[in-house]
Short mmCIF file of C-alpha atoms in Angstrom, two decimals:
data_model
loop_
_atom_site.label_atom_id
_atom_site.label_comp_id
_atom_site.label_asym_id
_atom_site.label_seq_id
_atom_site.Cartn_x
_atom_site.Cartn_y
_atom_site.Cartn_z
CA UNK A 30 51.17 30.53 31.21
CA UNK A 31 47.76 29.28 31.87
CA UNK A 32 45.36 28.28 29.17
CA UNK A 33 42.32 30.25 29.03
CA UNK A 34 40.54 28.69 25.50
CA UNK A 35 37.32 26.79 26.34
CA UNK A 36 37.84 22.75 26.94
CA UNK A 37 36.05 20.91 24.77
CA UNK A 38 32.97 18.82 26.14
CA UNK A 39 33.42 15.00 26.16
CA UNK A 40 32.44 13.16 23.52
CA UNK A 41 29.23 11.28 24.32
CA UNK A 42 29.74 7.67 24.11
CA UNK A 43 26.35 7.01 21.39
CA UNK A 44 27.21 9.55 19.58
CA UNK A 45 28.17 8.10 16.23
CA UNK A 46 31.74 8.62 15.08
CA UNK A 47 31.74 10.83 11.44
CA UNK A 48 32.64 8.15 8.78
CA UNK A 49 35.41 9.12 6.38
CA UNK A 50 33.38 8.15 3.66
CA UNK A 51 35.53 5.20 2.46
CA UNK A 52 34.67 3.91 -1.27
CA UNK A 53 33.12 0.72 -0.05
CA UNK A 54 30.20 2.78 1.89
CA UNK A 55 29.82 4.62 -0.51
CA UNK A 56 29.46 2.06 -3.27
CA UNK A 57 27.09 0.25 -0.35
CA UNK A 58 24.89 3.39 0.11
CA UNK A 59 24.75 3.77 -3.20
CA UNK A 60 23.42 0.28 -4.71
CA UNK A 61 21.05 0.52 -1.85
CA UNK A 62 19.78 3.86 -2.57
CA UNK A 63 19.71 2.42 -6.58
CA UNK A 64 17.41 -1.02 -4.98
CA UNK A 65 14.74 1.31 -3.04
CA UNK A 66 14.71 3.69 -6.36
CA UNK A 67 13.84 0.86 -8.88
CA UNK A 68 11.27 -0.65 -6.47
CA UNK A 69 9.95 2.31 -6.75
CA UNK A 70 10.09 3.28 -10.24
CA UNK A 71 8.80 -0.67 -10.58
CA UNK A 72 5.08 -0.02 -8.44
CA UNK A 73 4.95 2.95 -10.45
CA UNK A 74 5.11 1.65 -13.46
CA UNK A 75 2.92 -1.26 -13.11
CA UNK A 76 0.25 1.19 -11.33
CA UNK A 77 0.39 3.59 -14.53
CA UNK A 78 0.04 0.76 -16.72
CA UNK A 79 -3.19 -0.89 -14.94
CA UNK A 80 -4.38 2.09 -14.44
CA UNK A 81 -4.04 3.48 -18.14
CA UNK A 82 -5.00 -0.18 -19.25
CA UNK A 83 -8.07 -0.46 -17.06
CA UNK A 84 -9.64 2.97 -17.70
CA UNK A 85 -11.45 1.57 -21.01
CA UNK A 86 -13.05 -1.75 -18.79
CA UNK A 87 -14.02 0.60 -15.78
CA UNK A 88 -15.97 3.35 -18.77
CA UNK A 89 -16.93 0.46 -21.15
CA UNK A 90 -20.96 -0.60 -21.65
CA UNK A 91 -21.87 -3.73 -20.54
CA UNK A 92 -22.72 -4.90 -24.00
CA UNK A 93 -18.81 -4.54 -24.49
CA UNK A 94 -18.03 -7.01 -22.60
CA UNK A 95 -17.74 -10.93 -22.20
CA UNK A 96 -20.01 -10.75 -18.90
CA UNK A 97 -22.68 -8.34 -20.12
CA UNK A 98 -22.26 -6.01 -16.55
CA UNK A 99 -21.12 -2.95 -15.66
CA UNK A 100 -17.85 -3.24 -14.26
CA UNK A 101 -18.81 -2.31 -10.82
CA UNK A 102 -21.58 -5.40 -10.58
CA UNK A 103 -18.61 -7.63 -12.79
CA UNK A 104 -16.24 -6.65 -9.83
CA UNK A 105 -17.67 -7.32 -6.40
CA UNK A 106 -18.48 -10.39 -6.34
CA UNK A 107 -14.65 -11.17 -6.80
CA UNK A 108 -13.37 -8.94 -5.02
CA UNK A 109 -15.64 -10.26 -2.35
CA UNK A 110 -14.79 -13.82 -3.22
CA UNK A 111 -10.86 -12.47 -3.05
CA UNK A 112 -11.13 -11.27 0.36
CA UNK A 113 -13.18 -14.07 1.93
CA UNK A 114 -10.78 -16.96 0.45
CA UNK A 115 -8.25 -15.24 1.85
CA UNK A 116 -9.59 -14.23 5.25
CA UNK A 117 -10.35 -18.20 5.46
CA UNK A 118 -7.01 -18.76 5.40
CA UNK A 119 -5.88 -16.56 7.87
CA UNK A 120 -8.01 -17.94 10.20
CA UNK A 121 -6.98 -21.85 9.16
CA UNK A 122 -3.28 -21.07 9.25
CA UNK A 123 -2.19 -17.95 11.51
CA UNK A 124 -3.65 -19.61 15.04
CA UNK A 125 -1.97 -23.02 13.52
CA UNK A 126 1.22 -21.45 12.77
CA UNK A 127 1.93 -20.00 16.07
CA UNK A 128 1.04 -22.76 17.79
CA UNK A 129 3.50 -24.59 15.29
CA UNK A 130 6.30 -21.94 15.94
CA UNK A 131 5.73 -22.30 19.75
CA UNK A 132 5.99 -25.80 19.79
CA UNK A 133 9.52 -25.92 17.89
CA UNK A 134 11.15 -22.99 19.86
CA UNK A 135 9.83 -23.98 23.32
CA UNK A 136 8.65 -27.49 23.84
CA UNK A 137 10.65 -29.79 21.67
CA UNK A 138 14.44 -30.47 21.77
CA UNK A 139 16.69 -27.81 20.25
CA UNK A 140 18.29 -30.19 17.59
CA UNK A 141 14.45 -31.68 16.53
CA UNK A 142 13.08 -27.94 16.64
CA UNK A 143 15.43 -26.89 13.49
CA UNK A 144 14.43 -30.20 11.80
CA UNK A 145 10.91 -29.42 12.22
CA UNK A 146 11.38 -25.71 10.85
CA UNK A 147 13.32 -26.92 7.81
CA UNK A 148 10.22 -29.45 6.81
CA UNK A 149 8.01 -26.23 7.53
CA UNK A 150 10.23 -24.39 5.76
CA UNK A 151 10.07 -27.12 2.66
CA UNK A 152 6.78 -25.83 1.81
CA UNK A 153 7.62 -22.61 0.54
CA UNK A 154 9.27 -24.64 -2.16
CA UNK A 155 6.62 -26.43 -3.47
CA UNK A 156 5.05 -24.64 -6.84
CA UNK A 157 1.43 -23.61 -6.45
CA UNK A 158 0.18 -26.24 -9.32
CA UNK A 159 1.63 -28.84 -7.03
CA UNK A 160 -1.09 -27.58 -4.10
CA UNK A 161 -3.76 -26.97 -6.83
CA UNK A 162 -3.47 -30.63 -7.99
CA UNK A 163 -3.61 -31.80 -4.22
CA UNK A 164 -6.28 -29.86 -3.92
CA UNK A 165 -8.32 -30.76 -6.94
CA UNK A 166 -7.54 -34.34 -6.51
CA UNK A 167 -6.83 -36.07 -3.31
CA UNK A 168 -8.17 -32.69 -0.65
CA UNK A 169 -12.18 -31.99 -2.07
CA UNK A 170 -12.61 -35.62 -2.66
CA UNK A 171 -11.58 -36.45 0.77
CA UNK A 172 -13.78 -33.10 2.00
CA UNK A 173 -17.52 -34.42 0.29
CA UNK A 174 -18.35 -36.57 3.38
CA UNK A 175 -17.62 -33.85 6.02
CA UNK A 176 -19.42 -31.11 4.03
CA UNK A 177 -22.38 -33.80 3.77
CA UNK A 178 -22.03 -33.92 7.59
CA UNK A 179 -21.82 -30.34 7.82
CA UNK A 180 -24.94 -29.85 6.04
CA UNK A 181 -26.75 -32.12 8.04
CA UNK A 182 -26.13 -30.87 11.67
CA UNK A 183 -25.05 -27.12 10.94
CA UNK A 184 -27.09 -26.57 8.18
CA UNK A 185 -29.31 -23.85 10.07
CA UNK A 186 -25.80 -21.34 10.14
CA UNK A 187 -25.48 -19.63 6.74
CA UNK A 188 -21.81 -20.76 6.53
CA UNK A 189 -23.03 -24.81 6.21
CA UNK A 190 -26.63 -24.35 4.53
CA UNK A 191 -25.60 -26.17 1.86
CA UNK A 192 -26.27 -27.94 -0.58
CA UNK A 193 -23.10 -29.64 -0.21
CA UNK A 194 -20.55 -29.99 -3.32
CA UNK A 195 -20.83 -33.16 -4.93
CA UNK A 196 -17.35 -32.52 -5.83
CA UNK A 197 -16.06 -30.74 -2.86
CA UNK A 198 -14.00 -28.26 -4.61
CA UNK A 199 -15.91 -25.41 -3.07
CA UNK A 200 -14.15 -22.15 -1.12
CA UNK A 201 -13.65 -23.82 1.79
CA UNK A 202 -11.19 -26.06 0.31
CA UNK A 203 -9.60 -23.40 -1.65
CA UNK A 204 -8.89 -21.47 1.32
CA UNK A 205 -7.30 -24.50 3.38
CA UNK A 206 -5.46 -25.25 0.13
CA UNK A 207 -3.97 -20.89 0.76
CA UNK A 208 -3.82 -22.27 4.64
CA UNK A 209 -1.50 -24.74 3.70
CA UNK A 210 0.35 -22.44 1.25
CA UNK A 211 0.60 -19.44 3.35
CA UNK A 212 1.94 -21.35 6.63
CA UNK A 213 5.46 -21.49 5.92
CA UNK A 214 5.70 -17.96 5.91
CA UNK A 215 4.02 -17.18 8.97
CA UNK A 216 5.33 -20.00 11.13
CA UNK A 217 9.21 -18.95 9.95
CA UNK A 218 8.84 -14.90 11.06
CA UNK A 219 6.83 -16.34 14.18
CA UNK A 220 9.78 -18.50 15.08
CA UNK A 221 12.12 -15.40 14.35
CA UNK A 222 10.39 -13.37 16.73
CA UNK A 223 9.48 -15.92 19.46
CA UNK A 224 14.01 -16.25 19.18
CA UNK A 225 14.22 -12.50 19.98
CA UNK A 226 12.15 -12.48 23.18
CA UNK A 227 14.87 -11.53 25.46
CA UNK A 228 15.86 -14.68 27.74
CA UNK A 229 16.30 -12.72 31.25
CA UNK A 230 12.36 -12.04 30.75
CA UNK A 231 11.70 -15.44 30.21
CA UNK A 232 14.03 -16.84 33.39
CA UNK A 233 12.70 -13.82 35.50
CA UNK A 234 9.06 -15.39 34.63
CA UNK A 235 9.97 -18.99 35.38
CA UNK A 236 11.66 -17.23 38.74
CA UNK A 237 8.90 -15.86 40.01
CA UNK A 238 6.95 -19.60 39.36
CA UNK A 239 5.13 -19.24 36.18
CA UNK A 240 4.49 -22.02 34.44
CA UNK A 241 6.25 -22.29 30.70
CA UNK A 242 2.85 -21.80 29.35
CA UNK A 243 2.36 -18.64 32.13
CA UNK A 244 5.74 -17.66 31.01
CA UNK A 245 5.10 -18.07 27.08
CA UNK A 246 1.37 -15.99 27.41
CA UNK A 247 2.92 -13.67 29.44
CA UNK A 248 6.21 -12.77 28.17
CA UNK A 249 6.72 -14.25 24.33
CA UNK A 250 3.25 -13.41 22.87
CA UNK A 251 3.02 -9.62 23.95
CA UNK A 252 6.61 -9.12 23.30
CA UNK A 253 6.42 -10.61 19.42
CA UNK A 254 2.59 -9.18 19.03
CA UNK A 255 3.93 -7.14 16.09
CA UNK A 256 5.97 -9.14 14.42
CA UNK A 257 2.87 -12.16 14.30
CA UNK A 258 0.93 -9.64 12.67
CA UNK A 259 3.47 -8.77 10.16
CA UNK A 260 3.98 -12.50 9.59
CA UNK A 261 0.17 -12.50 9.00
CA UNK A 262 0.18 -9.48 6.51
CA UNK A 263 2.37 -11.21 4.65
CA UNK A 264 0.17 -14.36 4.31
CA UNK A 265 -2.66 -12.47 3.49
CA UNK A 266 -0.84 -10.30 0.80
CA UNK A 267 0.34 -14.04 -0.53
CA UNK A 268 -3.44 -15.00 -0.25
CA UNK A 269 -4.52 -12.31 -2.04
CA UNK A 270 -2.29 -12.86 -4.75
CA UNK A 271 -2.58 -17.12 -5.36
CA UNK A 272 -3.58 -17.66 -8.98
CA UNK A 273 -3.45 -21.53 -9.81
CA UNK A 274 -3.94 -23.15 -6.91
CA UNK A 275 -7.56 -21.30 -6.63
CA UNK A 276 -7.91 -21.81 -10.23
CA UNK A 277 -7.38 -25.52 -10.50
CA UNK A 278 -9.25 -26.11 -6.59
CA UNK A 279 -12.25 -23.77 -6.81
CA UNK A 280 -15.65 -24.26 -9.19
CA UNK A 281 -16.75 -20.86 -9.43
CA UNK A 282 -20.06 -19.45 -10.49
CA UNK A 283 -19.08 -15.73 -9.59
CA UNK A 284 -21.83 -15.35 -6.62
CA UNK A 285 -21.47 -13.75 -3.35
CA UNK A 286 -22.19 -15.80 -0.84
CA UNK A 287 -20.99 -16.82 2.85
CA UNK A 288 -22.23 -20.73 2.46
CA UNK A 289 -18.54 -22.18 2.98
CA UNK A 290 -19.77 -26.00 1.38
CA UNK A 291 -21.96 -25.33 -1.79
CA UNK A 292 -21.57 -25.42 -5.21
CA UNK A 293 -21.96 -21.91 -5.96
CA UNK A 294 -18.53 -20.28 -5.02
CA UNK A 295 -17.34 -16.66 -5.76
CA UNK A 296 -14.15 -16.64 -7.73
CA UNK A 297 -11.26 -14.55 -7.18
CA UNK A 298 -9.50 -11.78 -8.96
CA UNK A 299 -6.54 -13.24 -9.97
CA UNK A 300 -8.10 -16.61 -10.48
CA UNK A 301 -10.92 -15.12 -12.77
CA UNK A 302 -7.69 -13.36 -15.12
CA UNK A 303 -6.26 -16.75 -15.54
CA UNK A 304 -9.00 -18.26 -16.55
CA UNK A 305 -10.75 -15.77 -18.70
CA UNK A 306 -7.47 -13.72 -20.00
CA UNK A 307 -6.92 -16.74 -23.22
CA UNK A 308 -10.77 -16.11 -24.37
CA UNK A 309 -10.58 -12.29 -23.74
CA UNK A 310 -10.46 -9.67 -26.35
CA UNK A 311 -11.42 -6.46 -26.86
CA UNK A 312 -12.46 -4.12 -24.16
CA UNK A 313 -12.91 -7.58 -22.05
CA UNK A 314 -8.91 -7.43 -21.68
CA UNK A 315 -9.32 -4.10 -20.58
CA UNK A 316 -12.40 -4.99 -17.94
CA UNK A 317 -9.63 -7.93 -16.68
CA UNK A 318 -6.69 -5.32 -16.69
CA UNK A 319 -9.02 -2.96 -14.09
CA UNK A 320 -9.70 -5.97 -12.20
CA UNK A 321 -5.91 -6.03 -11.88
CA UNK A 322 -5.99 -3.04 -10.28
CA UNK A 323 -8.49 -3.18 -7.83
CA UNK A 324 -6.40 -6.05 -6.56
CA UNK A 325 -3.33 -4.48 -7.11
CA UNK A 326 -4.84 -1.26 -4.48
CA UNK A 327 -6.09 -4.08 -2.26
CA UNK A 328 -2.72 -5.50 -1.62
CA UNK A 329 -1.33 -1.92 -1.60
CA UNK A 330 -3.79 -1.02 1.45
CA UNK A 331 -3.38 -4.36 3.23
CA UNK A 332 0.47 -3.81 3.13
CA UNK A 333 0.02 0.27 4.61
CA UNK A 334 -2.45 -0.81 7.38
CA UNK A 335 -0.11 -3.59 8.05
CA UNK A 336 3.19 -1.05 8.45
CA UNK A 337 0.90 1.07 10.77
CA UNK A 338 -0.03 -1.78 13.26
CA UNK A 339 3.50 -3.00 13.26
CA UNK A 340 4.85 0.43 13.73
CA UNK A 341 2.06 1.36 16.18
CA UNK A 342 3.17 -1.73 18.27
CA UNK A 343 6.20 -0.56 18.01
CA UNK A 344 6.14 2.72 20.20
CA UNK A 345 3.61 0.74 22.54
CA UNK A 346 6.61 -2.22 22.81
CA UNK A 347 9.48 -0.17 22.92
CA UNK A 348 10.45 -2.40 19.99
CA UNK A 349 13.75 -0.61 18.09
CA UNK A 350 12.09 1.11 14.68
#
């Protein structure tokens, strides 16, 4: 008797089998459906709260407050003075952090290279009042003579016009004190993604006669372009957010200004809250609280542009989402 019913098509082979739904996924999709929920319910709740808390500062009269400004004039200058710190040390410690990460997954021993990344590593474990006392102590003392040097052949650029800090703690050496700080974090996901380059790119390079250099310029910095610049989100999110090491490093005068050696430094969100939060009352509180949250949307709109280069990379790279 023949069969006449329809043969089912093969299978294809990436087509994912139907899970049986055994209690340990389950339990597993669960908790990690719970985590992502109570982040979320987390930024809420601290964005309701600044914001409800900060509503007063923004609306209050400058004869309310501790500073005597609007909130808008009592604002920029540290927000400005929160971005430029921070951009300072991107520029110190991203180029110096890949060229760290390089030299540990490509041009020293494999056995020396992990020893090197677990010192780099160390850093991330040193409290922020330990970098702030550096800083403050051994750094801007050892910084007056090169500022004075600074002053005296580059005065003419607007970043060295001086006058030079007597005392050296100025935003320069805040922002190499965030260098420092930050370049654990963006030497370790550099080194992560230099180790996913895939090795028959690299030998097909060194095949065909490039140099390791040719080879490394080549092959490893397009293919880990993204992840560098999520490595450098992240230190500039971490930037953004330092509170004692800026407070203990920086002598602030709440100015904006681009002269990198003077005196007369912008301070920083979260270093201006530490500082004035103990003294605060009143509507002043509230003024700090808004403060709060412009830093608070900073970070968030750092973090979303930083997703949408990654992500953009991403499709360009091939990458896997």
């Amino acid at each position: 008797m023949t069969d006449t019913s329809t043969p089912s098509p093969p299978r294809d082979s990436a087509e994912p089998v139907p899970s049986k739904g055994r209690f340990g996924d389950r339990m597993f999709l669960g908790l990690s459906k719970g985590a992502a929920l109570t982040i979320l319910v987390i930024l809420a709740g601290v964005a309701v709260f600044l914001t409800a808390e900060g509503i007063p500062g923004i609306t209050a009269s400058p004869d309310e407050v501790k500073s005597g400004k609007t909130f808008l004039a009592f604002v920029l200058p540290l927000v400005f003075g929160t971005l430029w710190s921070a951009t300072l040390a991107l520029l110190i410690a991203v180029p110096l952090a890949v060229a760290v990460a390089l030299f540990v997954t490509y041009y020293v021993p494999r056995r020396l290279g992990h020893t090197l990344g677990y010192v780099i590593d160390l850093l991330a474990a040193v409290p922020s009042v330990v970098f702030g006392l550096w800083g403050m102590r051994v750094l801007a003392g050892q910084l007056v003579g090169p500022y004075a040097w600074l002053e005296a052949n580059l005065g003419f650029l607007p970043f060295f016009g001086g006058p030079a800090s007597a005392t050296g703690r100025t935003i320069l050496t805040a922002a190499i004190v965030l260098a420092v700080m930050i370049l654990p974090i963006v030497t370790a996901i550099a080194r992560e993604v230099f180790r996913q380059t895939p090795v028959l790119l690299e030998e097909a390079a060194l095949a065909l006669g490039a140099t390791r250099w040719e080879m490394i310029r080549t092959v490893v910095l397009p293919h880990g372009r993204s992840g560098m610049i999520g490595g450098a989100m992240l230190g500039l999110g971490r930037a953004l957010g330092e509170t004692m090491a800026v407070a203990m490093v920086l002598s602030a005068s709440g100015v904006i200004s681009l002269n990198l050696i003077s005196s007369s430094n912008p301070s920083t969100i979260p270093a201006n809250i530490a500082l004035q939060f103990n003294e605060a009352s009143g509507l002043t509180v509230n003024a700090l609280i808004a403060s709060g949250l412009v830093l608070f949307v900073i970070t968030f709109a750092v973090n979303l542009a930083a997703r949408a280069i990654v992500n953009r990379r991403k499709e360009f790279s091939g990458a896997r989402a």
